Short mmCIF file of C-alpha atoms in Angstrom, two decimals:
data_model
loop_
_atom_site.label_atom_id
_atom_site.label_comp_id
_atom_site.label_asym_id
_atom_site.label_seq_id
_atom_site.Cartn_x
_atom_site.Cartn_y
_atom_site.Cartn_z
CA UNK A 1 26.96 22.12 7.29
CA UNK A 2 24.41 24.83 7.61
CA UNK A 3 20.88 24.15 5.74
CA UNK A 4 19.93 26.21 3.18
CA UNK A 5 16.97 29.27 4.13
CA UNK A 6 13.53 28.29 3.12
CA UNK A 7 12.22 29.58 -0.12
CA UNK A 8 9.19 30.98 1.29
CA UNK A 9 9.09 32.74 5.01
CA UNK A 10 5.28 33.51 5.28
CA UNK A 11 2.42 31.76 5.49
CA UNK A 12 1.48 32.52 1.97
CA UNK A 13 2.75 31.18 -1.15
CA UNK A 14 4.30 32.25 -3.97
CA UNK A 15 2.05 32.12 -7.33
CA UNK A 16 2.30 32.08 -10.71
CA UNK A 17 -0.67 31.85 -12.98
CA UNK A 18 -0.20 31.88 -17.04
CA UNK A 19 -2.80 31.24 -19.62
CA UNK A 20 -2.21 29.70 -23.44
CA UNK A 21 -3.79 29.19 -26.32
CA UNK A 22 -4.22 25.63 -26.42
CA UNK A 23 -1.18 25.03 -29.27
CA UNK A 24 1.61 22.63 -29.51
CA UNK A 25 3.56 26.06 -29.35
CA UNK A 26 1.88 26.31 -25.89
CA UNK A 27 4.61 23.42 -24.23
CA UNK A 28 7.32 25.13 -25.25
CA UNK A 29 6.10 28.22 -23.51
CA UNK A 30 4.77 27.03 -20.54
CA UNK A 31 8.20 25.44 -20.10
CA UNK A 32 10.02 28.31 -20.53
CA UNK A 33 7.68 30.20 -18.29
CA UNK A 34 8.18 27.54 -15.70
CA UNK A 35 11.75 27.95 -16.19
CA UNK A 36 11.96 31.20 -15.25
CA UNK A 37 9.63 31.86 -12.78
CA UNK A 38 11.11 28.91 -10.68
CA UNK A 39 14.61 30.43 -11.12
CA UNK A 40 13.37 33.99 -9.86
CA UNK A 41 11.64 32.13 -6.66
CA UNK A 42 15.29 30.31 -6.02
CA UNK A 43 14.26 27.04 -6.23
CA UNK A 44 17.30 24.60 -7.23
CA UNK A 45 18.34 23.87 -11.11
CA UNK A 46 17.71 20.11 -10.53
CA UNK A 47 14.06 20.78 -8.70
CA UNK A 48 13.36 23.46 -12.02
CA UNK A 49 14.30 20.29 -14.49
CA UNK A 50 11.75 18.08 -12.45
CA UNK A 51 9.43 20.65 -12.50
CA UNK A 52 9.52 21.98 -16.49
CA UNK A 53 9.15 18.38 -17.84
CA UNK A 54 6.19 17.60 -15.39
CA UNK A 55 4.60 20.82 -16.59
CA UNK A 56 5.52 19.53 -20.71
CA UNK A 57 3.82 16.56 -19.84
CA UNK A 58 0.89 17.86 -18.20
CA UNK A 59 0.11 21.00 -20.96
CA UNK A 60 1.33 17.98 -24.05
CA UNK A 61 -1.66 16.40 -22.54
CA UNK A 62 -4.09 19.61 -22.01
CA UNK A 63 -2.96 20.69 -26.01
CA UNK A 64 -4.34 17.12 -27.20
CA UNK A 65 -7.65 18.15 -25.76
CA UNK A 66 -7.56 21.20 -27.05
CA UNK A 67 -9.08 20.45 -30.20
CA UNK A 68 -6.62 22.02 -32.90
CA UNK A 69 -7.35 22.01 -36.33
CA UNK A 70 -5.43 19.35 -38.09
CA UNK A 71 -3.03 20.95 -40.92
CA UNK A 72 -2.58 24.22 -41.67
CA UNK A 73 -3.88 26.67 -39.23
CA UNK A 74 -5.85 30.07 -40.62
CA UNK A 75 -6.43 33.39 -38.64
CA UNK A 76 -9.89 32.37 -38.07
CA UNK A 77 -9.03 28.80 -37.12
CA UNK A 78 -7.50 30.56 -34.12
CA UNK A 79 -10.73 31.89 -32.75
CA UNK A 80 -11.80 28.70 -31.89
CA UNK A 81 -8.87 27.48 -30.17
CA UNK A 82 -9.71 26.47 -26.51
CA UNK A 83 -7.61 27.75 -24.16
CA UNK A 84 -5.34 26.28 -21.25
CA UNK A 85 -4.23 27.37 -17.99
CA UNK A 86 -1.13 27.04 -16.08
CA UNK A 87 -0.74 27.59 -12.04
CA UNK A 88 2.62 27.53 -10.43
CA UNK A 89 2.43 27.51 -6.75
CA UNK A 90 5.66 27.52 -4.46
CA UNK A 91 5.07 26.57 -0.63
CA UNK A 92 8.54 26.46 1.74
CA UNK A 93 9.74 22.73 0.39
CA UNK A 94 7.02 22.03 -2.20
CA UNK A 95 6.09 23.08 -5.84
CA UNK A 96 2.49 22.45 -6.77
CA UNK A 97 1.77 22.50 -10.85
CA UNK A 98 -1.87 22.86 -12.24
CA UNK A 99 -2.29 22.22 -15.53
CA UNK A 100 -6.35 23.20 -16.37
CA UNK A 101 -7.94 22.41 -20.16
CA UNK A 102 -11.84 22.57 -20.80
CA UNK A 103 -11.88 19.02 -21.18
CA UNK A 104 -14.36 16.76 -18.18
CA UNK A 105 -12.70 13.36 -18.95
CA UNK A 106 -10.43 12.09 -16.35
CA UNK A 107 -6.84 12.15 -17.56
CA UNK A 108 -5.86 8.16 -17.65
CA UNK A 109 -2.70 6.52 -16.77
CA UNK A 110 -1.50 3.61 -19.85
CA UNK A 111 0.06 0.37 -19.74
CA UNK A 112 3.64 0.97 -20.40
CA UNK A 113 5.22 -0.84 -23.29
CA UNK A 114 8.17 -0.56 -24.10
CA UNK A 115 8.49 -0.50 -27.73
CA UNK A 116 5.62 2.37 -27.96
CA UNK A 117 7.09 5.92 -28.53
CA UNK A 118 4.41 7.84 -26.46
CA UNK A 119 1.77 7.43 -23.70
CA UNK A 120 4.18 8.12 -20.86
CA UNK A 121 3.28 10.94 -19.69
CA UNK A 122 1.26 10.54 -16.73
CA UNK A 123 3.37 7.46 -16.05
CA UNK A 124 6.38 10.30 -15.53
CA UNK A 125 4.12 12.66 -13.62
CA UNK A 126 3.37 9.83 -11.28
CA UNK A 127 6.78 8.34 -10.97
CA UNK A 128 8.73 11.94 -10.57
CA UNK A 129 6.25 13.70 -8.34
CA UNK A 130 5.31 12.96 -4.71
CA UNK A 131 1.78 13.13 -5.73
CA UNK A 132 -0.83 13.88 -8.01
CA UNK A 133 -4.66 13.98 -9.60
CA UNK A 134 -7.39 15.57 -10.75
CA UNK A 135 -10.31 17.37 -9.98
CA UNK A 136 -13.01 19.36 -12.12
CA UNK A 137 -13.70 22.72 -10.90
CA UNK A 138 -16.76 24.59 -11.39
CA UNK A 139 -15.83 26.56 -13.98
CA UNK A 140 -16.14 23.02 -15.89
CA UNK A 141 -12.95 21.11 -17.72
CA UNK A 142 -10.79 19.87 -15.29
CA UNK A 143 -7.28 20.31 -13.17
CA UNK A 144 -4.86 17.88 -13.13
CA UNK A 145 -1.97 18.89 -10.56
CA UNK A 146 0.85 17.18 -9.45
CA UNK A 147 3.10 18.02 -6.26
CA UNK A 148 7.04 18.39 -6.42
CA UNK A 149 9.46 18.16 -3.21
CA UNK A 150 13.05 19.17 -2.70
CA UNK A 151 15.43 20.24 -0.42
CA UNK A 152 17.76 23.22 -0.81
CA UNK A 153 17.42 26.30 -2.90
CA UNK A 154 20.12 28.27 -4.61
CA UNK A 155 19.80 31.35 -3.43
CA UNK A 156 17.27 33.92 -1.54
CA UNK A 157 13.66 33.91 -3.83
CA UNK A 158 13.66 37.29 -5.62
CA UNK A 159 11.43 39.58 -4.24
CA UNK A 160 8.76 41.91 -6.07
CA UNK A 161 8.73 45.19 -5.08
CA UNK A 162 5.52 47.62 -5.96
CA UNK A 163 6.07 50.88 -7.34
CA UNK A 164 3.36 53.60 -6.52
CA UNK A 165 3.24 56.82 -8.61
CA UNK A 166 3.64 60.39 -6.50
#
């Protein structure tokens, strides 16, 4: 059985940075975003599913601190919105997620119970990934990242190709 090629041949990775307005709206895009762009670098439908719910865990979490208005939403509501950040980073067997909102307090793992119907979020994050944490960067707020390993990919990464005008 031959092994599948590496994802990534060079030293460098493969990024993918995307910002949102800090929204509920904002998981269902970063998961589509994540969705794609981990499709176009090849990595493996199973890896991708790992990967999207990490990221709708991680951004669920960053929208909460975002500090929505409660009810309706006006134009000007909008303006204060924070915002949130999304970086995608693919390195040969490893995809590393950071999810950054303007928030300083450390993100916080719960007691599980069973009968409650949220509050496992990080509990997933930690469980499905092969690691994870936080850090606060000096641009203030902080990152909380969490590594993903697999194996295979499906096929050759798709490769970007720069067009220069004559």
């Amino acid at each position: 059985m031959t092994a599948a090629p590496a994802p990534l041949r060079g030293a460098r990775p493969l990024v993918s940075y995307l910002e949102l307005a800090g929204l509920p709206s904002a998981v269902r895009w970063a998961r589509r975003h994540t969705r794609d762009v981990l499709s176009a670098w090849g990595i493996e439908r199973n890896a991708v599913e790992t990967v999207e719910l990490l990221v709708s865990e991680l951004v669920t979490n960053a929208v909460r601190h975002a500090r929505v208005p409660e009810g309706a939403v006006t134009y000007l509501d909008l303006a204060e919105v924070r915002r949130i950040s999304l970086t995608l980073r693919l390195r040969r067997d490893r995809v590393s997620v950071e999810v950054w909102d303007s928030d300083s307090r450390p993100p916080a793992v719960k007691e599980q119970d069973l009968d409650a119907e949220g509050g496992r979020g990080l509990f997933l994050v930690a469980t499905l990934s092969k690691e994870w944490g936080y850090y606060h960067p000096p641009m203030g707020g902080k990152v909380v990242w969490c590594v993903v390993t697999f194996c295979a990919v499906q096929r050759e990464p798709y490769t970007w190709v720069e067009q220069t005008r004559g």
